[in-house]
Amino acid sequence: MTETCSFTIKTSAHSQMKDITENVKRIIAESGVESGICVVFSAHTTGGITINENADPDVKSDMLCGLDRAVPWSAGYRHMEGNSAAHIKASLMGFSQTIIISRGKPLLGTWQNIYFAEFDGPRTRTVFVKIMEG
Ligand code: ZN
């Protein structure tokens, strides 16, 4: 078991799929762990972690567009902060991903990258990474 690591990112839009694959790769490499499990966790209520397409950028924008259609910004929500849609979308994405570490790298499909899914930006966000060897 290694120490819990973290990194910060700055998102630049209200809704954004921010690629954090390189950040995660760096932490795994620095840990020296060749085989194990890596948990990537968003410590926020309006931004989640997901894995999806890394080739066609239209997939990222289509995902954000689809989530906007499914969860409109204004829909008579009660939460006084006015950002209930961001809370709902973050929960839909989930706040963590568990990734297999193989040969010192995250085991991802050819077309997969890891994303911080921002739904109430732009903001500075903190992502935690826990690596378990095994
Ligand atoms: Zn809120």
PDB file of C-alpha atoms and ligand atoms in Angstrom:
ATOM      1  CA  MET A   1       0.000   0.000   0.000  1.00  0.00           C
ATOM      2  CA  THR A   2       1.357   3.412  -0.956  1.00  0.00           C
ATOM      3  CA  GLU A   3       0.518   6.845   0.441  1.00  0.00           C
ATOM      4  CA  THR A   4      -2.613   8.497  -0.895  1.00  0.00           C
ATOM      5  CA  CYS A   5      -1.544  10.964  -3.602  1.00  0.00           C
ATOM      6  CA  SER A   6      -3.414  13.911  -5.020  1.00  0.00           C
ATOM      7  CA  PHE A   7      -3.150  16.432  -7.809  1.00  0.00           C
ATOM      8  CA  THR A   8      -5.059  19.582  -8.669  1.00  0.00           C
ATOM      9  CA  ILE A   9      -6.471  20.564 -12.031  1.00  0.00           C
ATOM     10  CA  LYS A  10      -8.040  23.762 -13.294  1.00  0.00           C
ATOM     11  CA  THR A  11     -11.135  23.300 -15.395  1.00  0.00           C
ATOM     12  CA  SER A  12     -11.879  25.998 -17.960  1.00  0.00           C
ATOM     13  CA  ALA A  13     -15.577  25.660 -18.750  1.00  0.00           C
ATOM     14  CA  HIS A  14     -18.883  25.221 -16.953  1.00  0.00           C
ATOM     15  CA  SER A  15     -19.103  21.623 -18.220  1.00  0.00           C
ATOM     16  CA  GLN A  16     -15.957  19.878 -19.351  1.00  0.00           C
ATOM     17  CA  MET A  17     -14.374  16.460 -19.764  1.00  0.00           C
ATOM     18  CA  LYS A  18     -10.840  17.165 -18.576  1.00  0.00           C
ATOM     19  CA  ASP A  19      -8.326  14.471 -19.491  1.00  0.00           C
ATOM     20  CA  ILE A  20      -6.387  13.380 -16.383  1.00  0.00           C
ATOM     21  CA  THR A  21      -4.819  10.214 -17.826  1.00  0.00           C
ATOM     22  CA  GLU A  22      -1.271  11.616 -17.796  1.00  0.00           C
ATOM     23  CA  ASN A  23      -1.631  12.767 -14.165  1.00  0.00           C
ATOM     24  CA  VAL A  24      -2.678   9.251 -13.149  1.00  0.00           C
ATOM     25  CA  LYS A  25       0.082   7.633 -15.229  1.00  0.00           C
ATOM     26  CA  ARG A  26       2.681   9.859 -13.538  1.00  0.00           C
ATOM     27  CA  ILE A  27       1.506   8.935 -10.029  1.00  0.00           C
ATOM     28  CA  ILE A  28       1.548   5.224 -10.878  1.00  0.00           C
ATOM     29  CA  ALA A  29       5.041   5.532 -12.376  1.00  0.00           C
ATOM     30  CA  GLU A  30       6.323   7.424  -9.308  1.00  0.00           C
ATOM     31  CA  SER A  31       4.885   4.739  -7.005  1.00  0.00           C
ATOM     32  CA  GLY A  32       7.023   2.066  -8.648  1.00  0.00           C
ATOM     33  CA  VAL A  33       4.062  -0.329  -8.483  1.00  0.00           C
ATOM     34  CA  GLU A  34       4.091  -2.730 -11.444  1.00  0.00           C
ATOM     35  CA  SER A  35       0.914  -4.662 -10.636  1.00  0.00           C
ATOM     36  CA  GLY A  36      -2.091  -3.638  -8.569  1.00  0.00           C
ATOM     37  CA  ILE A  37      -5.176  -1.503  -8.355  1.00  0.00           C
ATOM     38  CA  CYS A  38      -5.512   2.244  -8.566  1.00  0.00           C
ATOM     39  CA  VAL A  39      -8.494   4.197  -7.260  1.00  0.00           C
ATOM     40  CA  VAL A  40      -9.014   7.672  -8.732  1.00  0.00           C
ATOM     41  CA  PHE A  41     -11.380   9.754  -6.609  1.00  0.00           C
ATOM     42  CA  SER A  42     -13.006  13.170  -7.019  1.00  0.00           C
ATOM     43  CA  ALA A  43     -13.401  14.962  -3.680  1.00  0.00           C
ATOM     44  CA  HIS A  44     -16.199  17.171  -5.005  1.00  0.00           C
ATOM     45  CA  THR A  45     -19.987  17.079  -5.237  1.00  0.00           C
ATOM     46  CA  THR A  46     -20.306  18.633  -8.705  1.00  0.00           C
ATOM     47  CA  GLY A  47     -17.494  16.876 -10.586  1.00  0.00           C
ATOM     48  CA  GLY A  48     -16.989  13.155 -11.138  1.00  0.00           C
ATOM     49  CA  ILE A  49     -14.521  10.718 -12.659  1.00  0.00           C
ATOM     50  CA  THR A  50     -15.227   8.687 -15.781  1.00  0.00           C
ATOM     51  CA  ILE A  51     -13.456   6.697 -18.465  1.00  0.00           C
ATOM     52  CA  ASN A  52     -14.347   7.096 -22.121  1.00  0.00           C
ATOM     53  CA  GLU A  53     -13.243   7.738 -25.711  1.00  0.00           C
ATOM     54  CA  ASN A  54      -9.891   9.418 -26.294  1.00  0.00           C
ATOM     55  CA  ALA A  55      -9.844   9.634 -30.089  1.00  0.00           C
ATOM     56  CA  ASP A  56     -12.817  11.606 -31.393  1.00  0.00           C
ATOM     57  CA  PRO A  57     -13.308  14.792 -29.309  1.00  0.00           C
ATOM     58  CA  ASP A  58     -16.937  14.879 -30.478  1.00  0.00           C
ATOM     59  CA  VAL A  59     -17.663  12.019 -28.062  1.00  0.00           C
ATOM     60  CA  LYS A  60     -16.769  14.268 -25.100  1.00  0.00           C
ATOM     61  CA  SER A  61     -18.998  17.092 -26.342  1.00  0.00           C
ATOM     62  CA  ASP A  62     -21.800  14.651 -27.193  1.00  0.00           C
ATOM     63  CA  MET A  63     -21.622  13.201 -23.679  1.00  0.00           C
ATOM     64  CA  LEU A  64     -21.895  16.672 -22.143  1.00  0.00           C
ATOM     65  CA  CYS A  65     -24.731  17.510 -24.539  1.00  0.00           C
ATOM     66  CA  GLY A  66     -26.559  14.259 -23.746  1.00  0.00           C
ATOM     67  CA  LEU A  67     -26.209  14.870 -20.008  1.00  0.00           C
ATOM     68  CA  ASP A  68     -27.555  18.420 -20.479  1.00  0.00           C
ATOM     69  CA  ARG A  69     -30.616  17.001 -22.242  1.00  0.00           C
ATOM     70  CA  ALA A  70     -31.140  14.347 -19.582  1.00  0.00           C
ATOM     71  CA  VAL A  71     -30.566  16.768 -16.700  1.00  0.00           C
ATOM     72  CA  PRO A  72     -31.533  20.349 -17.657  1.00  0.00           C
ATOM     73  CA  TRP A  73     -29.929  23.163 -15.642  1.00  0.00           C
ATOM     74  CA  SER A  74     -33.324  24.565 -14.643  1.00  0.00           C
ATOM     75  CA  ALA A  75     -36.062  22.116 -13.756  1.00  0.00           C
ATOM     76  CA  GLY A  76     -37.683  23.454 -10.621  1.00  0.00           C
ATOM     77  CA  TYR A  77     -35.034  22.074  -8.271  1.00  0.00           C
ATOM     78  CA  ARG A  78     -35.147  23.102  -4.603  1.00  0.00           C
ATOM     79  CA  HIS A  79     -31.417  23.295  -3.737  1.00  0.00           C
ATOM     80  CA  MET A  80     -30.711  26.956  -2.871  1.00  0.00           C
ATOM     81  CA  GLU A  81     -27.260  26.987  -4.481  1.00  0.00           C
ATOM     82  CA  GLY A  82     -28.920  26.606  -7.897  1.00  0.00           C
ATOM     83  CA  ASN A  83     -26.589  23.901  -9.185  1.00  0.00           C
ATOM     84  CA  SER A  84     -28.639  20.755  -8.650  1.00  0.00           C
ATOM     85  CA  ALA A  85     -28.063  19.654 -12.253  1.00  0.00           C
ATOM     86  CA  ALA A  86     -24.304  19.608 -11.556  1.00  0.00           C
ATOM     87  CA  HIS A  87     -24.825  17.465  -8.444  1.00  0.00           C
ATOM     88  CA  ILE A  88     -27.041  15.025 -10.373  1.00  0.00           C
ATOM     89  CA  LYS A  89     -24.664  14.730 -13.342  1.00  0.00           C
ATOM     90  CA  ALA A  90     -21.656  14.200 -11.064  1.00  0.00           C
ATOM     91  CA  SER A  91     -23.475  11.357  -9.317  1.00  0.00           C
ATOM     92  CA  LEU A  92     -24.391   9.854 -12.695  1.00  0.00           C
ATOM     93  CA  MET A  93     -20.690   9.807 -13.658  1.00  0.00           C
ATOM     94  CA  GLY A  94     -19.668   8.559 -10.220  1.00  0.00           C
ATOM     95  CA  PHE A  95     -16.947   9.965  -7.987  1.00  0.00           C
ATOM     96  CA  SER A  96     -14.307   7.316  -8.555  1.00  0.00           C
ATOM     97  CA  GLN A  97     -12.916   4.788 -10.971  1.00  0.00           C
ATOM     98  CA  THR A  98     -11.000   1.645 -10.098  1.00  0.00           C
ATOM     99  CA  ILE A  99      -8.274   0.913 -12.616  1.00  0.00           C
ATOM    100  CA  ILE A 100      -6.027  -2.132 -12.945  1.00  0.00           C
ATOM    101  CA  ILE A 101      -2.292  -1.424 -12.950  1.00  0.00           C
ATOM    102  CA  SER A 102      -0.400  -3.695 -15.305  1.00  0.00           C
ATOM    103  CA  ARG A 103       3.338  -3.386 -16.038  1.00  0.00           C
ATOM    104  CA  GLY A 104       3.460  -0.061 -14.204  1.00  0.00           C
ATOM    105  CA  LYS A 105       0.694   1.523 -16.266  1.00  0.00           C
ATOM    106  CA  PRO A 106      -3.083   1.905 -16.021  1.00  0.00           C
ATOM    107  CA  LEU A 107      -4.730  -0.894 -17.975  1.00  0.00           C
ATOM    108  CA  LEU A 108      -6.933   1.036 -20.392  1.00  0.00           C
ATOM    109  CA  GLY A 109      -8.390   0.104 -23.750  1.00  0.00           C
ATOM    110  CA  THR A 110      -6.799   1.636 -26.830  1.00  0.00           C
ATOM    111  CA  TRP A 111      -9.602   4.169 -27.092  1.00  0.00           C
ATOM    112  CA  GLN A 112      -9.993   4.876 -23.377  1.00  0.00           C
ATOM    113  CA  ASN A 113      -8.737   7.780 -21.276  1.00  0.00           C
ATOM    114  CA  ILE A 114      -9.562   8.912 -17.741  1.00  0.00           C
ATOM    115  CA  TYR A 115     -11.521  12.145 -17.342  1.00  0.00           C
ATOM    116  CA  PHE A 116     -12.502  14.548 -14.612  1.00  0.00           C
ATOM    117  CA  ALA A 117     -16.106  15.371 -15.513  1.00  0.00           C
ATOM    118  CA  GLU A 118     -16.680  18.999 -14.527  1.00  0.00           C
ATOM    119  CA  PHE A 119     -20.283  20.167 -14.209  1.00  0.00           C
ATOM    120  CA  ASP A 120     -20.005  23.463 -12.312  1.00  0.00           C
ATOM    121  CA  GLY A 121     -16.764  25.046 -13.459  1.00  0.00           C
ATOM    122  CA  PRO A 122     -14.498  26.611 -14.111  1.00  0.00           C
ATOM    123  CA  ARG A 123     -12.909  25.642 -10.804  1.00  0.00           C
ATOM    124  CA  THR A 124      -9.764  24.230  -9.270  1.00  0.00           C
ATOM    125  CA  ARG A 125     -10.376  20.578  -8.457  1.00  0.00           C
ATOM    126  CA  THR A 126      -8.498  18.023  -6.377  1.00  0.00           C
ATOM    127  CA  VAL A 127      -8.258  14.401  -7.449  1.00  0.00           C
ATOM    128  CA  PHE A 128      -7.004  11.707  -5.046  1.00  0.00           C
ATOM    129  CA  VAL A 129      -5.228   8.558  -6.157  1.00  0.00           C
ATOM    130  CA  LYS A 130      -4.714   5.470  -4.012  1.00  0.00           C
ATOM    131  CA  ILE A 131      -2.545   2.640  -5.268  1.00  0.00           C
ATOM    132  CA  MET A 132      -2.647  -0.888  -3.873  1.00  0.00           C
ATOM    133  CA  GLU A 133       0.052  -3.320  -4.931  1.00  0.00           C
ATOM    134  CA  GLY A 134      -0.872  -6.904  -5.642  1.00  0.00           C
TER     135      GLY A 134
HETATM  136 ZN    ZN B   1     -24.893  22.801  -4.739  1.00  0.00          ZN
END
